[in-house]
Amino acid sequence: MNRIPTPSLIAYLIGVAILSCLGTPAAFAATVTATITDDAGRPLADAVVMLAPEPGTPMPAPERSRIATATIDQTDEVFVPPVVVIRSGGTVVFRNSDGIRHHVYSFAPVRRFEMVQAPGETSEPVRFDKPGAVAIGCNIHDHMIAHVFVTDAPWAIVTDAQGRAILPELPAGQFVATVWHARLRPRSEPVTRQIALTAANASLAVSLSVLPPRRPRGHDY
Ligand SMILES: [Cu+2]
């Protein structure tokens, strides 16, 4: 004989259902490991990997932004690191660790600025409000080039020398991954991929068609 569930049992089951629904998002934290290569399969350092929720997907923003500020040093007439990523409204501090002057500038439409830096000088934070790639140069040393990549994506990181980037603590859901590199061929758009996060670990492999490095020595910029 079938038992009819009592009201208290029904309330208990509803409670369990609510608790498990509430518990799932907090417990879920995925890690995406991105591997970026050039069209010959070689690891591509200094690529920017961004993750944003698919449009229309409600998703909590990351609790703490790791990309609000960055520092670019100048040492031995090289910008270090050659690429930083910050969110829109973030800032970059420029430091001159050389014993000579540098003249840091950007002609990028999204953010124009210039400043002469004496040896040992550290700049005020330079604010970047609009998303986009900002090429940074030195007016005295033409071979010095860096890029500040400004993004509205909630998660973003630059690949290491192995072309690897790890994005931890991601919520479940549908994402759009976007990958940019300073040597993307002219008029090439950043590459995008759909990615669904349903398990604790996901990988993202993207091959970019890029121009050859500008110079054989030093950084590839
Ligand atoms: Cu310089």
mmCIF file of C-alpha atoms and ligand atoms in Angstrom:
data_model
loop_
_atom_site.group_PDB
_atom_site.id
_atom_site.type_symbol
_atom_site.label_atom_id
_atom_site.label_comp_id
_atom_site.label_asym_id
_atom_site.label_seq_id
_atom_site.Cartn_x
_atom_site.Cartn_y
_atom_site.Cartn_z
ATOM 1 C CA MET A 1 0.000 0.000 0.000
ATOM 2 C CA ASN A 2 1.371 3.394 -1.032
ATOM 3 C CA ARG A 3 1.937 5.857 1.735
ATOM 4 C CA ILE A 4 0.834 9.415 1.137
ATOM 5 C CA PRO A 5 3.709 11.776 2.109
ATOM 6 C CA THR A 6 2.873 13.720 5.218
ATOM 7 C CA PRO A 7 3.081 17.538 5.142
ATOM 8 C CA SER A 8 6.200 17.440 7.326
ATOM 9 C CA LEU A 9 7.935 15.055 4.912
ATOM 10 C CA ILE A 10 7.039 17.322 1.981
ATOM 11 C CA ALA A 11 8.428 20.347 3.858
ATOM 12 C CA TYR A 12 11.614 18.367 4.579
ATOM 13 C CA LEU A 13 12.043 17.413 0.923
ATOM 14 C CA ILE A 14 11.489 21.008 -0.200
ATOM 15 C CA GLY A 15 14.055 22.125 2.368
ATOM 16 C CA VAL A 16 16.618 19.633 1.060
ATOM 17 C CA ALA A 17 15.953 20.783 -2.495
ATOM 18 C CA ILE A 18 16.404 24.443 -1.570
ATOM 19 C CA LEU A 19 19.585 23.735 0.390
ATOM 20 C CA SER A 20 21.119 21.765 -2.458
ATOM 21 C CA CYS A 21 20.255 24.541 -4.913
ATOM 22 C CA LEU A 22 21.811 27.142 -2.639
ATOM 23 C CA GLY A 23 24.826 24.986 -1.967
ATOM 24 C CA THR A 24 25.758 24.160 -5.538
ATOM 25 C CA PRO A 25 26.993 27.549 -6.815
ATOM 26 C CA ALA A 26 29.154 28.164 -3.752
ATOM 27 C CA ALA A 27 30.733 24.722 -3.980
ATOM 28 C CA PHE A 28 31.429 24.961 -7.703
ATOM 29 C CA ALA A 29 34.697 26.580 -8.671
ATOM 30 C CA ALA A 30 36.194 25.677 -12.002
ATOM 31 C CA THR A 31 39.708 26.227 -13.268
ATOM 32 C CA VAL A 32 40.358 26.875 -16.932
ATOM 33 C CA THR A 33 43.822 26.109 -18.249
ATOM 34 C CA ALA A 34 44.422 27.905 -21.535
ATOM 35 C CA THR A 35 47.206 26.958 -23.911
ATOM 36 C CA ILE A 36 47.882 29.419 -26.700
ATOM 37 C CA THR A 37 50.110 28.603 -29.662
ATOM 38 C CA ASP A 38 51.081 30.253 -32.941
ATOM 39 C CA ASP A 39 50.112 28.721 -36.273
ATOM 40 C CA ALA A 40 53.276 26.585 -36.200
ATOM 41 C CA GLY A 41 52.242 25.106 -32.825
ATOM 42 C CA ARG A 42 54.852 27.001 -30.800
ATOM 43 C CA PRO A 43 53.845 28.352 -27.366
ATOM 44 C CA LEU A 44 52.741 31.967 -27.562
ATOM 45 C CA ALA A 45 53.793 34.054 -24.565
ATOM 46 C CA ASP A 46 52.149 37.382 -23.723
ATOM 47 C CA ALA A 47 48.764 36.527 -25.225
ATOM 48 C CA VAL A 48 45.796 37.951 -23.318
ATOM 49 C CA VAL A 49 43.114 35.360 -22.446
ATOM 50 C CA MET A 50 39.748 36.781 -21.383
ATOM 51 C CA LEU A 51 36.608 35.057 -20.147
ATOM 52 C CA ALA A 52 33.191 36.714 -20.035
ATOM 53 C CA PRO A 53 29.717 35.256 -19.478
ATOM 54 C CA GLU A 54 27.849 34.458 -22.663
ATOM 55 C CA PRO A 55 25.476 37.398 -23.292
ATOM 56 C CA GLY A 56 22.278 36.898 -21.312
ATOM 57 C CA THR A 57 23.903 34.539 -18.803
ATOM 58 C CA PRO A 58 23.524 35.843 -15.248
ATOM 59 C CA MET A 59 26.730 35.210 -13.351
ATOM 60 C CA PRO A 60 28.379 36.600 -10.251
ATOM 61 C CA ALA A 61 31.394 38.803 -10.919
ATOM 62 C CA PRO A 62 34.731 37.671 -9.446
ATOM 63 C CA GLU A 63 34.981 38.570 -5.771
ATOM 64 C CA ARG A 64 38.247 40.366 -6.124
ATOM 65 C CA SER A 65 39.654 41.865 -9.265
ATOM 66 C CA ARG A 66 43.212 40.819 -9.917
ATOM 67 C CA ILE A 67 43.543 43.167 -12.835
ATOM 68 C CA ALA A 68 42.827 46.624 -11.422
ATOM 69 C CA THR A 69 46.447 47.761 -11.462
ATOM 70 C CA ALA A 70 49.694 46.811 -13.164
ATOM 71 C CA THR A 71 53.276 48.005 -13.232
ATOM 72 C CA ILE A 72 55.517 48.247 -16.282
ATOM 73 C CA ASP A 73 59.199 48.634 -15.544
ATOM 74 C CA GLN A 74 61.872 49.856 -17.922
ATOM 75 C CA THR A 75 65.154 48.046 -17.582
ATOM 76 C CA ASP A 76 68.004 47.745 -20.109
ATOM 77 C CA GLU A 77 65.792 49.665 -22.567
ATOM 78 C CA VAL A 78 63.073 47.007 -22.438
ATOM 79 C CA PHE A 79 59.536 47.332 -21.063
ATOM 80 C CA VAL A 80 58.996 44.584 -18.471
ATOM 81 C CA PRO A 81 56.572 42.928 -18.766
ATOM 82 C CA PRO A 82 55.868 43.646 -22.427
ATOM 83 C CA VAL A 83 52.107 43.064 -22.000
ATOM 84 C CA VAL A 84 49.778 43.768 -19.092
ATOM 85 C CA VAL A 85 46.002 43.375 -18.911
ATOM 86 C CA ILE A 86 43.785 45.582 -16.749
ATOM 87 C CA ARG A 87 40.061 46.135 -16.539
ATOM 88 C CA SER A 88 38.472 49.334 -17.842
ATOM 89 C CA GLY A 89 39.105 52.065 -15.286
ATOM 90 C CA GLY A 90 42.280 50.341 -14.084
ATOM 91 C CA THR A 91 45.686 51.958 -13.835
ATOM 92 C CA VAL A 92 49.277 51.292 -14.838
ATOM 93 C CA VAL A 93 52.355 52.627 -13.070
ATOM 94 C CA PHE A 94 55.464 53.112 -15.206
ATOM 95 C CA ARG A 95 58.860 52.777 -13.568
ATOM 96 C CA ASN A 96 62.268 53.669 -14.990
ATOM 97 C CA SER A 97 64.917 51.382 -13.496
ATOM 98 C CA ASP A 98 67.527 52.483 -16.041
ATOM 99 C CA GLY A 99 70.246 55.056 -15.510
ATOM 100 C CA ILE A 100 69.024 57.021 -18.547
ATOM 101 C CA ARG A 101 65.870 58.982 -19.404
ATOM 102 C CA HIS A 102 62.897 57.429 -21.170
ATOM 103 C CA HIS A 103 60.027 59.224 -22.898
ATOM 104 C CA VAL A 104 56.969 56.981 -22.531
ATOM 105 C CA TYR A 105 54.058 57.684 -24.875
ATOM 106 C CA SER A 106 50.911 56.283 -26.454
ATOM 107 C CA PHE A 107 49.276 57.503 -29.649
ATOM 108 C CA ALA A 108 46.452 54.939 -29.339
ATOM 109 C CA PRO A 109 43.024 56.543 -29.921
ATOM 110 C CA VAL A 110 41.638 54.943 -26.730
ATOM 111 C CA ARG A 111 44.330 56.525 -24.545
ATOM 112 C CA ARG A 112 46.914 59.127 -25.550
ATOM 113 C CA PHE A 113 49.563 60.270 -23.092
ATOM 114 C CA GLU A 114 53.263 60.995 -22.836
ATOM 115 C CA MET A 115 55.776 61.623 -20.081
ATOM 116 C CA VAL A 116 59.510 61.932 -19.730
ATOM 117 C CA GLN A 117 60.880 59.730 -16.955
ATOM 118 C CA ALA A 118 64.161 60.504 -15.233
ATOM 119 C CA PRO A 119 66.400 57.626 -14.085
ATOM 120 C CA GLY A 120 64.832 55.863 -11.104
ATOM 121 C CA GLU A 121 61.490 57.656 -11.472
ATOM 122 C CA THR A 122 58.104 56.002 -10.833
ATOM 123 C CA SER A 123 55.046 57.580 -12.462
ATOM 124 C CA GLU A 124 51.688 58.465 -11.018
ATOM 125 C CA PRO A 125 49.115 55.775 -11.915
ATOM 126 C CA VAL A 126 47.997 56.226 -15.543
ATOM 127 C CA ARG A 127 44.285 55.477 -15.871
ATOM 128 C CA PHE A 128 42.782 53.597 -18.836
ATOM 129 C CA ASP A 129 38.994 54.001 -19.149
ATOM 130 C CA LYS A 130 38.218 52.540 -22.572
ATOM 131 C CA PRO A 131 38.667 48.897 -23.597
ATOM 132 C CA GLY A 132 41.168 48.140 -26.320
ATOM 133 C CA ALA A 133 44.837 47.578 -27.032
ATOM 134 C CA VAL A 134 47.141 50.495 -26.220
ATOM 135 C CA ALA A 135 50.623 50.350 -27.749
ATOM 136 C CA ILE A 136 53.242 52.037 -25.553
ATOM 137 C CA GLY A 137 56.529 53.290 -26.950
ATOM 138 C CA CYS A 138 59.565 55.334 -25.968
ATOM 139 C CA ASN A 139 60.272 58.425 -28.021
ATOM 140 C CA ILE A 140 64.002 58.111 -27.379
ATOM 141 C CA HIS A 141 64.405 54.360 -27.954
ATOM 142 C CA ASP A 142 62.327 53.200 -30.929
ATOM 143 C CA HIS A 143 62.875 49.518 -30.153
ATOM 144 C CA MET A 144 60.977 49.789 -26.822
ATOM 145 C CA ILE A 145 57.361 48.621 -27.208
ATOM 146 C CA ALA A 146 54.796 47.407 -24.681
ATOM 147 C CA HIS A 147 51.047 46.916 -24.749
ATOM 148 C CA VAL A 148 48.398 47.689 -22.160
ATOM 149 C CA PHE A 149 45.307 45.629 -22.965
ATOM 150 C CA VAL A 150 42.182 47.133 -21.383
ATOM 151 C CA THR A 151 39.131 44.870 -21.096
ATOM 152 C CA ASP A 152 35.613 44.749 -19.666
ATOM 153 C CA ALA A 153 35.870 40.948 -19.317
ATOM 154 C CA PRO A 154 35.548 39.911 -15.638
ATOM 155 C CA TRP A 155 38.396 37.396 -15.938
ATOM 156 C CA ALA A 156 41.615 38.033 -17.853
ATOM 157 C CA ILE A 157 45.258 36.972 -17.707
ATOM 158 C CA VAL A 158 48.452 37.018 -19.797
ATOM 159 C CA THR A 159 50.072 33.766 -20.935
ATOM 160 C CA ASP A 160 53.492 32.786 -19.594
ATOM 161 C CA ALA A 161 56.568 31.698 -21.575
ATOM 162 C CA GLN A 162 54.935 28.289 -22.148
ATOM 163 C CA GLY A 163 51.870 29.939 -23.690
ATOM 164 C CA ARG A 164 49.924 28.863 -20.592
ATOM 165 C CA ALA A 165 47.404 30.802 -18.526
ATOM 166 C CA ILE A 166 45.356 29.503 -15.593
ATOM 167 C CA LEU A 167 42.056 31.118 -14.614
ATOM 168 C CA PRO A 168 40.844 29.759 -11.253
ATOM 169 C CA GLU A 169 37.642 30.131 -9.212
ATOM 170 C CA LEU A 170 35.202 30.410 -12.077
ATOM 171 C CA PRO A 171 31.467 29.848 -11.602
ATOM 172 C CA ALA A 172 29.515 27.348 -13.701
ATOM 173 C CA GLY A 173 27.983 28.540 -16.927
ATOM 174 C CA GLN A 174 28.451 29.433 -20.527
ATOM 175 C CA PHE A 175 31.436 31.649 -21.286
ATOM 176 C CA VAL A 176 32.960 33.366 -24.266
ATOM 177 C CA ALA A 177 36.745 33.161 -24.305
ATOM 178 C CA THR A 178 38.627 35.814 -26.263
ATOM 179 C CA VAL A 179 42.338 35.656 -27.045
ATOM 180 C CA TRP A 180 44.400 38.628 -28.211
ATOM 181 C CA HIS A 181 48.058 38.976 -29.071
ATOM 182 C CA ALA A 182 50.083 42.049 -30.052
ATOM 183 C CA ARG A 183 51.335 40.244 -33.159
ATOM 184 C CA LEU A 184 47.915 39.269 -34.541
ATOM 185 C CA ARG A 185 48.034 39.925 -38.266
ATOM 186 C CA PRO A 186 46.817 43.380 -39.330
ATOM 187 C CA ARG A 187 43.042 43.706 -39.327
ATOM 188 C CA SER A 188 42.716 40.343 -37.526
ATOM 189 C CA GLU A 189 40.146 40.331 -34.763
ATOM 190 C CA PRO A 190 40.864 38.606 -31.440
ATOM 191 C CA VAL A 191 39.874 34.932 -31.585
ATOM 192 C CA THR A 192 36.748 33.899 -29.677
ATOM 193 C CA ARG A 193 35.576 30.484 -28.466
ATOM 194 C CA GLN A 194 32.463 29.292 -26.636
ATOM 195 C CA ILE A 195 33.246 27.366 -23.479
ATOM 196 C CA ALA A 196 30.816 25.636 -21.093
ATOM 197 C CA LEU A 197 31.998 25.189 -17.526
ATOM 198 C CA THR A 198 30.278 22.185 -16.025
ATOM 199 C CA ALA A 199 33.226 20.344 -14.465
ATOM 200 C CA ALA A 200 35.954 21.428 -12.085
ATOM 201 C CA ASN A 201 38.608 21.588 -14.755
ATOM 202 C CA ALA A 202 38.410 22.719 -18.330
ATOM 203 C CA SER A 203 41.033 23.361 -20.947
ATOM 204 C CA LEU A 204 41.095 25.846 -23.764
ATOM 205 C CA ALA A 205 43.514 25.437 -26.666
ATOM 206 C CA VAL A 206 43.693 28.234 -29.211
ATOM 207 C CA SER A 207 46.053 28.692 -32.138
ATOM 208 C CA LEU A 208 46.600 32.259 -33.326
ATOM 209 C CA SER A 209 47.880 33.417 -36.672
ATOM 210 C CA VAL A 210 50.560 35.962 -35.765
ATOM 211 C CA LEU A 211 53.318 37.921 -37.477
ATOM 212 C CA PRO A 212 56.923 36.853 -36.829
ATOM 213 C CA PRO A 213 58.669 38.473 -33.847
ATOM 214 C CA ARG A 214 59.891 41.965 -34.670
ATOM 215 C CA ARG A 215 63.410 41.479 -33.408
ATOM 216 C CA PRO A 216 65.606 38.466 -32.854
ATOM 217 C CA ARG A 217 66.900 39.649 -29.472
ATOM 218 C CA GLY A 218 65.113 40.535 -26.255
ATOM 219 C CA HIS A 219 61.339 40.489 -26.106
ATOM 220 C CA ASP A 220 59.290 39.604 -29.139
ATOM 221 C CA TYR A 221 57.994 43.143 -29.551
HETATM 222 CU CU CU B 1 63.571 54.922 -23.696
#
